[in-house]
DNA sequence: GCTATATACGACTAATATTATCGTATAATA
DNA sequence: TATTATACGATAATATTAGTCGTATATAGC
């Protein structure tokens, strides 16, 4: 319960590495997967998503790989989580209304207050809080 | 990602009902399951757990059921979540050390800071914040 | 041009966690 | 003693997450 996904963790590990080696040329998915013991194909897809979102820059071909392309201070964690995993809420009704209980739900309001607290907390936090500190 | 479970939601709905009808005698699992459209057997097990933890009191037999037995102001949400779902952490290594990456993990410290922030937030919140307000 | 290496991307499978159900036992009321 | 309700372990169904595979494309170096 209340877990972040492995996908997000792998993304953060990779981003931290790229951030702290940003003076270096490029770093490939393979290099990162070996260094941090992350399944290569899975990490590759994660890096592709980060690239598509212009958080990192990708270069194809031999000697290719990835490097940081956006200041991690400018990306807040709510946004980052939603880029990686879609809408973020501790219950589904925050972004989807298919809940059986919705019509007569007595806890939706208090639950949404909690939701907003968590979102606010992550809004105030940036990628740099994880990739730097 | 970062979701609470249905089990917890059902528990909160039931507790809110019991709290707001605490002058009433008893309320059965069946009554609650019909009123809130929650699978009866599932809700029954949830109520049994709450009873075992002395959050509610149970009475067997016809005319039996449940009622609140502990002031919801005295139970913080971290404790409540952990009663219902076990150790709470956004990553496993907060309470379990079977992670492949653990030895060379570069994000554990920053992740744990987030973890602590979430726990602190829920420590400051009580069951009454959901069952009353 | 050819080969090797690396990203891009969709489809698929496997593993795990969550949600729900079933069967049986026990207690108490009337 | 029949009925209603809790207690509890085992099992099944479903959803989510994690990981793999196949194929295409780009490019560096020879
Ligand atoms: S808070 Fe209520 S409406 Fe929202 S998902 Fe939970 S049960 Fe459904
Ligand atoms: S933070 Fe690091 S050690 Fe902890 S679970 Fe995630 S990858 Fe594993």
Short mmCIF file of C-alpha atoms (C1' of nucleotides) and ligand atoms in Angstrom, two decimals:
data_model
loop_
_atom_site.label_atom_id
_atom_site.label_comp_id
_atom_site.label_asym_id
_atom_site.label_seq_id
_atom_site.Cartn_x
_atom_site.Cartn_y
_atom_site.Cartn_z
CA UNK A 1 0.00 0.00 0.00
CA UNK A 2 1.12 3.57 -0.81
CA UNK A 3 4.07 2.27 -2.79
CA UNK A 4 5.87 3.89 -5.65
CA UNK A 5 6.68 1.56 -8.53
CA UNK A 6 9.93 -0.05 -9.46
CA UNK A 7 9.75 1.82 -12.75
CA UNK A 8 9.90 5.11 -10.87
CA UNK A 9 12.78 3.91 -8.70
CA UNK A 10 14.77 2.81 -11.74
CA UNK A 11 14.10 6.16 -13.39
CA UNK A 12 15.34 8.00 -10.31
CA UNK A 13 18.49 5.90 -10.04
CA UNK A 14 19.26 6.49 -13.71
CA UNK A 15 18.53 10.21 -13.48
CA UNK A 16 20.71 10.57 -10.42
CA UNK A 17 23.57 8.94 -12.27
CA UNK A 18 23.10 11.10 -15.36
CA UNK A 19 22.80 14.20 -13.24
CA UNK A 20 25.96 13.53 -11.28
CA UNK A 21 27.89 12.69 -14.46
CA UNK A 22 26.47 15.39 -16.66
CA UNK A 23 29.89 16.61 -17.69
CA UNK A 24 30.47 13.19 -19.28
CA UNK A 25 29.49 12.59 -22.88
CA UNK A 26 26.73 10.03 -22.92
CA UNK A 27 25.67 7.01 -20.90
CA UNK A 28 23.96 3.99 -22.46
CA UNK A 29 21.08 1.91 -21.08
CA UNK A 30 23.42 -1.07 -20.97
CA UNK A 31 26.01 0.73 -18.85
CA UNK A 32 23.39 1.84 -16.37
CA UNK A 33 21.71 -1.57 -16.28
CA UNK A 34 25.01 -3.27 -15.47
CA UNK A 35 26.09 -0.68 -12.92
CA UNK A 36 22.84 -0.71 -10.96
CA UNK A 37 21.67 -4.27 -11.70
CA UNK A 38 18.49 -3.19 -13.45
CA UNK A 39 16.92 -5.30 -16.25
CA UNK A 40 18.25 -3.71 -19.42
CA UNK A 41 15.15 -3.81 -21.60
CA UNK A 42 13.02 -2.40 -18.84
CA UNK A 43 15.45 0.40 -18.12
CA UNK A 44 15.67 1.13 -21.85
CA UNK A 45 11.93 1.72 -22.04
CA UNK A 46 12.05 3.97 -19.01
CA UNK A 47 14.84 6.03 -20.54
CA UNK A 48 12.87 6.25 -23.77
CA UNK A 49 9.95 7.72 -21.89
CA UNK A 50 12.18 10.24 -20.12
CA UNK A 51 13.63 11.15 -23.50
CA UNK A 52 10.21 11.58 -25.04
CA UNK A 53 9.38 13.97 -22.22
CA UNK A 54 12.62 15.87 -22.89
CA UNK A 55 13.95 15.23 -19.41
CA UNK A 56 16.92 13.52 -20.99
CA UNK A 57 18.37 13.65 -24.48
CA UNK A 58 19.04 10.52 -26.51
CA UNK A 59 21.60 9.78 -29.20
CA UNK A 60 21.35 6.68 -31.37
CA UNK A 61 24.06 4.45 -32.72
CA UNK A 62 27.40 3.24 -31.36
CA UNK A 63 28.78 5.64 -28.75
CA UNK A 64 25.19 6.76 -28.33
CA UNK A 65 23.23 6.92 -25.07
CA UNK A 66 21.59 9.48 -22.84
CA UNK A 67 22.36 12.66 -20.99
CA UNK A 68 20.44 15.11 -18.84
CA UNK A 69 18.71 17.81 -20.84
CA UNK A 70 16.55 19.60 -18.30
CA UNK A 71 17.43 21.13 -14.94
CA UNK A 72 16.00 18.74 -12.33
CA UNK A 73 15.13 21.74 -10.16
CA UNK A 74 12.45 22.65 -12.67
CA UNK A 75 10.51 19.37 -12.49
CA UNK A 76 8.36 18.83 -9.43
CA UNK A 77 7.72 15.32 -8.14
CA UNK A 78 3.96 15.33 -8.74
CA UNK A 79 4.62 16.04 -12.39
CA UNK A 80 7.38 13.47 -12.54
CA UNK A 81 5.24 10.74 -10.99
CA UNK A 82 2.41 11.52 -13.38
CA UNK A 83 4.75 11.44 -16.36
CA UNK A 84 5.91 7.99 -15.30
CA UNK A 85 2.69 6.43 -14.01
CA UNK A 86 -0.28 8.54 -14.99
CA UNK A 87 -2.72 10.31 -12.67
CA UNK A 88 -1.71 10.19 -9.01
CA UNK A 89 -4.29 9.74 -6.25
CA UNK A 90 -4.58 7.52 -3.20
CA UNK A 91 -8.03 6.45 -4.47
CA UNK A 92 -9.33 6.06 -8.01
CA UNK A 93 -12.18 8.55 -7.77
CA UNK A 94 -9.65 11.38 -7.72
CA UNK A 95 -9.37 11.00 -11.50
CA UNK A 96 -11.84 8.26 -12.48
CA UNK A 97 -15.51 7.86 -11.61
CA UNK A 98 -16.10 4.13 -12.02
CA UNK A 99 -16.32 3.41 -8.30
CA UNK A 100 -19.40 1.41 -7.20
CA UNK A 101 -19.52 3.28 -3.91
CA UNK A 102 -19.16 6.74 -5.40
CA UNK A 103 -22.80 7.82 -5.21
CA UNK A 104 -23.23 7.10 -1.51
CA UNK A 105 -19.60 7.48 -0.45
CA UNK A 106 -19.16 9.06 2.96
CA UNK A 107 -15.38 9.23 3.02
CA UNK A 108 -14.66 10.83 -0.32
CA UNK A 109 -14.29 14.34 1.06
CA UNK A 110 -11.90 13.52 3.90
CA UNK A 111 -9.95 11.21 1.60
CA UNK A 112 -9.61 13.97 -0.93
CA UNK A 113 -8.20 16.26 1.72
CA UNK A 114 -5.47 13.69 2.34
CA UNK A 115 -4.93 13.40 -1.39
CA UNK A 116 -4.41 17.11 -1.70
CA UNK A 117 -1.96 17.12 1.19
CA UNK A 118 0.13 14.47 -0.51
CA UNK A 119 0.00 16.24 -3.85
CA UNK A 120 0.98 19.52 -2.21
CA UNK A 121 3.90 17.82 -0.54
CA UNK A 122 5.15 16.45 -3.86
CA UNK A 123 4.45 19.72 -5.64
CA UNK A 124 6.94 21.39 -3.33
CA UNK A 125 9.60 18.82 -4.03
CA UNK A 126 11.69 18.62 -7.22
CA UNK A 127 13.64 15.91 -8.99
CA UNK A 128 16.81 17.56 -7.72
CA UNK A 129 15.79 16.72 -4.15
CA UNK A 130 16.40 13.11 -5.10
CA UNK A 131 19.07 13.30 -7.77
CA UNK A 132 21.31 15.72 -5.88
CA UNK A 133 20.87 15.66 -2.15
CA UNK B 1 0.83 4.01 -7.63
CA UNK B 2 0.64 5.47 -4.10
CA UNK B 3 -2.82 3.97 -3.63
CA UNK B 4 -4.51 2.95 -0.44
CA UNK B 5 -6.32 -0.38 -0.65
CA UNK B 6 -10.01 -1.08 -0.96
CA UNK B 7 -9.79 -2.91 2.35
CA UNK B 8 -8.76 0.33 4.04
CA UNK B 9 -11.51 2.28 2.29
CA UNK B 10 -14.14 -0.24 3.36
CA UNK B 11 -12.83 -0.10 6.91
CA UNK B 12 -13.07 3.69 6.92
CA UNK B 13 -16.60 3.70 5.52
CA UNK B 14 -17.69 1.18 8.13
CA UNK B 15 -15.97 3.04 10.95
CA UNK B 16 -17.49 6.31 9.91
CA UNK B 17 -20.92 4.74 10.02
CA UNK B 18 -20.33 3.15 13.41
CA UNK B 19 -18.88 6.38 14.75
CA UNK B 20 -21.77 8.49 13.60
CA UNK B 21 -24.29 5.98 14.95
CA UNK B 22 -22.53 5.14 18.15
CA UNK B 23 -25.61 5.82 20.27
CA UNK B 24 -27.30 2.93 18.40
CA UNK B 25 -27.04 -0.60 19.76
CA UNK B 26 -25.13 -2.67 17.23
CA UNK B 27 -24.67 -2.82 13.50
CA UNK B 28 -24.07 -6.06 11.60
CA UNK B 29 -21.71 -6.71 8.71
CA UNK B 30 -24.73 -7.49 6.57
CA UNK B 31 -26.41 -4.16 7.27
CA UNK B 32 -23.25 -2.26 6.41
CA UNK B 33 -22.58 -4.33 3.32
CA UNK B 34 -26.06 -3.63 1.98
CA UNK B 35 -26.02 0.05 2.86
CA UNK B 36 -22.65 0.77 1.26
CA UNK B 37 -22.61 -1.93 -1.42
CA UNK B 38 -19.54 -3.68 -0.05
CA UNK B 39 -19.03 -7.45 -0.49
CA UNK B 40 -20.32 -8.92 2.76
CA UNK B 41 -17.70 -11.60 3.44
CA UNK B 42 -14.91 -9.17 2.74
CA UNK B 43 -16.36 -6.53 5.00
CA UNK B 44 -16.90 -9.17 7.68
CA UNK B 45 -13.21 -10.03 7.71
CA UNK B 46 -12.29 -6.37 7.90
CA UNK B 47 -14.59 -5.86 10.87
CA UNK B 48 -13.12 -8.93 12.52
CA UNK B 49 -9.67 -7.42 12.24
CA UNK B 50 -10.86 -4.11 13.67
CA UNK B 51 -12.48 -6.05 16.49
CA UNK B 52 -9.31 -8.02 17.19
CA UNK B 53 -7.48 -4.71 17.49
CA UNK B 54 -10.13 -3.43 19.89
CA UNK B 55 -11.08 -0.56 17.65
CA UNK B 56 -14.60 -1.90 17.56
CA UNK B 57 -16.44 -4.35 19.78
CA UNK B 58 -18.19 -7.42 18.44
CA UNK B 59 -21.21 -9.33 19.68
CA UNK B 60 -22.12 -12.75 18.29
CA UNK B 61 -25.50 -14.26 17.62
CA UNK B 62 -28.82 -12.87 16.40
CA UNK B 63 -29.09 -9.16 17.19
CA UNK B 64 -25.31 -9.20 17.29
CA UNK B 65 -22.97 -6.93 15.36
CA UNK B 66 -20.39 -4.25 15.97
CA UNK B 67 -20.00 -0.92 17.67
CA UNK B 68 -17.20 1.58 18.22
CA UNK B 69 -15.11 0.83 21.28
CA UNK B 70 -12.22 3.27 21.03
CA UNK B 71 -12.18 7.03 20.57
CA UNK B 72 -11.07 7.59 16.95
CA UNK B 73 -9.13 10.65 18.11
CA UNK B 74 -6.71 8.33 19.82
CA UNK B 75 -5.72 6.32 16.73
CA UNK B 76 -3.36 7.98 14.28
CA UNK B 77 -3.53 7.10 10.61
CA UNK B 78 -0.04 5.61 10.37
CA UNK B 79 -1.01 3.15 13.06
CA UNK B 80 -4.36 2.47 11.45
CA UNK B 81 -2.84 1.80 8.03
CA UNK B 82 -0.29 -0.53 9.56
CA UNK B 83 -2.96 -2.40 11.48
CA UNK B 84 -4.85 -2.96 8.25
CA UNK B 85 -2.04 -3.53 5.77
CA UNK B 86 1.23 -4.08 7.61
CA UNK B 87 4.36 -1.94 7.42
CA UNK B 88 3.91 1.26 5.44
CA UNK B 89 6.63 2.62 3.18
CA UNK B 90 6.77 3.93 -0.37
CA UNK B 91 9.56 1.41 -1.05
CA UNK B 92 10.15 -2.05 0.40
CA UNK B 93 13.58 -1.39 1.88
CA UNK B 94 11.96 0.76 4.55
CA UNK B 95 11.00 -2.47 6.37
CA UNK B 96 12.46 -5.31 4.30
CA UNK B 97 15.98 -5.81 2.93
CA UNK B 98 15.46 -8.18 0.01
CA UNK B 99 16.06 -5.53 -2.64
CA UNK B 100 18.61 -6.46 -5.32
CA UNK B 101 19.72 -2.86 -5.62
CA UNK B 102 20.10 -2.22 -1.90
CA UNK B 103 23.88 -2.50 -1.63
CA UNK B 104 24.64 0.05 -4.32
CA UNK B 105 21.44 2.08 -4.09
CA UNK B 106 21.98 5.79 -4.59
CA UNK B 107 18.43 6.95 -3.94
CA UNK B 108 17.67 5.22 -0.67
CA UNK B 109 18.47 8.19 1.51
CA UNK B 110 16.41 10.77 -0.39
CA UNK B 111 13.59 8.24 -0.75
CA UNK B 112 13.61 7.65 2.97
CA UNK B 113 13.28 11.37 3.59
CA UNK B 114 10.09 11.32 1.53
CA UNK B 115 8.95 8.26 3.42
CA UNK B 116 9.43 10.01 6.71
CA UNK B 117 7.53 13.05 5.50
CA UNK B 118 4.55 10.90 4.57
CA UNK B 119 4.67 9.01 7.85
CA UNK B 120 4.88 12.27 9.78
CA UNK B 121 1.88 13.58 7.89
CA UNK B 122 -0.16 10.49 8.78
CA UNK B 123 1.14 10.49 12.35
CA UNK B 124 -0.45 13.90 12.82
CA UNK B 125 -3.79 12.73 11.48
CA UNK B 126 -6.28 10.59 13.39
CA UNK B 127 -9.11 8.28 12.43
CA UNK B 128 -11.50 11.00 13.57
CA UNK B 129 -10.24 13.24 10.77
CA UNK B 130 -11.94 10.82 8.42
CA UNK B 131 -14.82 9.43 10.44
CA UNK B 132 -16.01 12.81 11.72
CA UNK B 133 -15.04 15.72 9.56
"C1'" DG C 1 28.62 -0.67 -48.31
"C1'" DC C 2 28.81 -3.63 -44.25
"C1'" DT C 3 28.87 -4.67 -39.41
"C1'" DA C 4 28.29 -3.71 -34.79
"C1'" DT C 5 26.05 -1.02 -31.35
"C1'" DA C 6 22.54 1.62 -29.54
"C1'" DT C 7 17.85 3.76 -29.28
"C1'" DA C 8 12.47 3.25 -30.39
"C1'" DC C 9 8.44 0.93 -29.76
"C1'" DG C 10 4.69 -2.30 -29.60
"C1'" DA C 11 3.25 -6.93 -28.19
"C1'" DC C 12 3.61 -10.36 -25.10
"C1'" DT C 13 4.48 -13.11 -20.78
"C1'" DA C 14 5.42 -13.76 -15.93
"C1'" DA C 15 5.14 -12.62 -11.28
"C1'" DT C 16 2.91 -10.46 -7.59
"C1'" DA C 17 -0.60 -8.10 -5.02
"C1'" DT C 18 -5.22 -7.10 -4.39
"C1'" DT C 19 -9.96 -8.25 -4.18
"C1'" DA C 20 -13.50 -11.39 -3.46
"C1'" DT C 21 -15.59 -15.95 -2.27
"C1'" DC C 22 -16.24 -20.39 0.14
"C1'" DG C 23 -16.56 -23.73 3.82
"C1'" DT C 24 -16.79 -24.67 8.39
"C1'" DA C 25 -16.84 -23.64 13.30
"C1'" DT C 26 -18.67 -21.18 17.25
"C1'" DA C 27 -21.79 -18.34 19.91
"C1'" DA C 28 -26.23 -16.62 21.30
"C1'" DT C 29 -31.16 -15.56 20.77
"C1'" DA C 30 -35.82 -16.86 20.77
"C1'" DT D 1 -33.25 -26.58 17.90
"C1'" DA D 2 -33.59 -23.41 14.10
"C1'" DT D 3 -31.84 -19.02 12.89
"C1'" DT D 4 -28.69 -15.33 12.77
"C1'" DA D 5 -24.38 -13.51 13.34
"C1'" DT D 6 -19.25 -13.45 14.20
"C1'" DA D 7 -14.46 -16.05 13.53
"C1'" DC D 8 -11.16 -17.72 10.59
"C1'" DG D 9 -8.48 -20.27 7.30
"C1'" DA D 10 -8.28 -21.68 2.43
"C1'" DT D 11 -9.04 -20.76 -2.14
"C1'" DA D 12 -10.21 -18.38 -6.49
"C1'" DA D 13 -10.57 -14.38 -9.52
"C1'" DT D 14 -8.81 -10.12 -11.04
"C1'" DA D 15 -5.74 -6.26 -11.63
"C1'" DT D 16 -1.38 -4.32 -11.49
"C1'" DT D 17 3.38 -4.41 -11.89
"C1'" DA D 18 7.56 -6.24 -13.64
"C1'" DG D 19 10.10 -8.10 -17.10
"C1'" DT D 20 10.94 -10.07 -21.98
"C1'" DC D 21 10.93 -10.39 -27.01
"C1'" DG D 22 10.90 -9.12 -31.84
"C1'" DT D 23 11.60 -5.84 -35.10
"C1'" DA D 24 12.73 -1.32 -36.93
"C1'" DT D 25 15.79 2.61 -37.28
"C1'" DA D 26 19.91 5.39 -36.80
"C1'" DT D 27 24.92 6.03 -36.86
"C1'" DA D 28 29.82 5.24 -35.99
"C1'" DG D 29 33.80 2.99 -37.65
"C1'" DC D 30 35.96 0.10 -40.86
S1 LIG E 1 -13.34 7.43 -1.70
FE1 LIG E 1 -15.39 6.56 -1.97
S2 LIG E 1 -15.93 7.08 -4.07
FE2 LIG E 1 -13.73 7.39 -3.89
S3 LIG E 1 -12.86 5.43 -4.59
FE3 LIG E 1 -13.03 5.30 -2.35
S4 LIG E 1 -15.04 4.34 -2.03
FE4 LIG E 1 -15.00 5.04 -4.16
S1 LIG E 2 15.24 2.72 -2.52
FE1 LIG E 2 16.91 1.51 -3.39
S2 LIG E 2 17.29 -0.12 -1.87
FE2 LIG E 2 15.29 0.79 -1.41
S3 LIG E 2 13.82 -0.53 -2.49
FE3 LIG E 2 14.30 1.20 -3.86
S4 LIG E 2 15.99 0.43 -5.12
FE4 LIG E 2 15.83 -0.97 -3.37
#
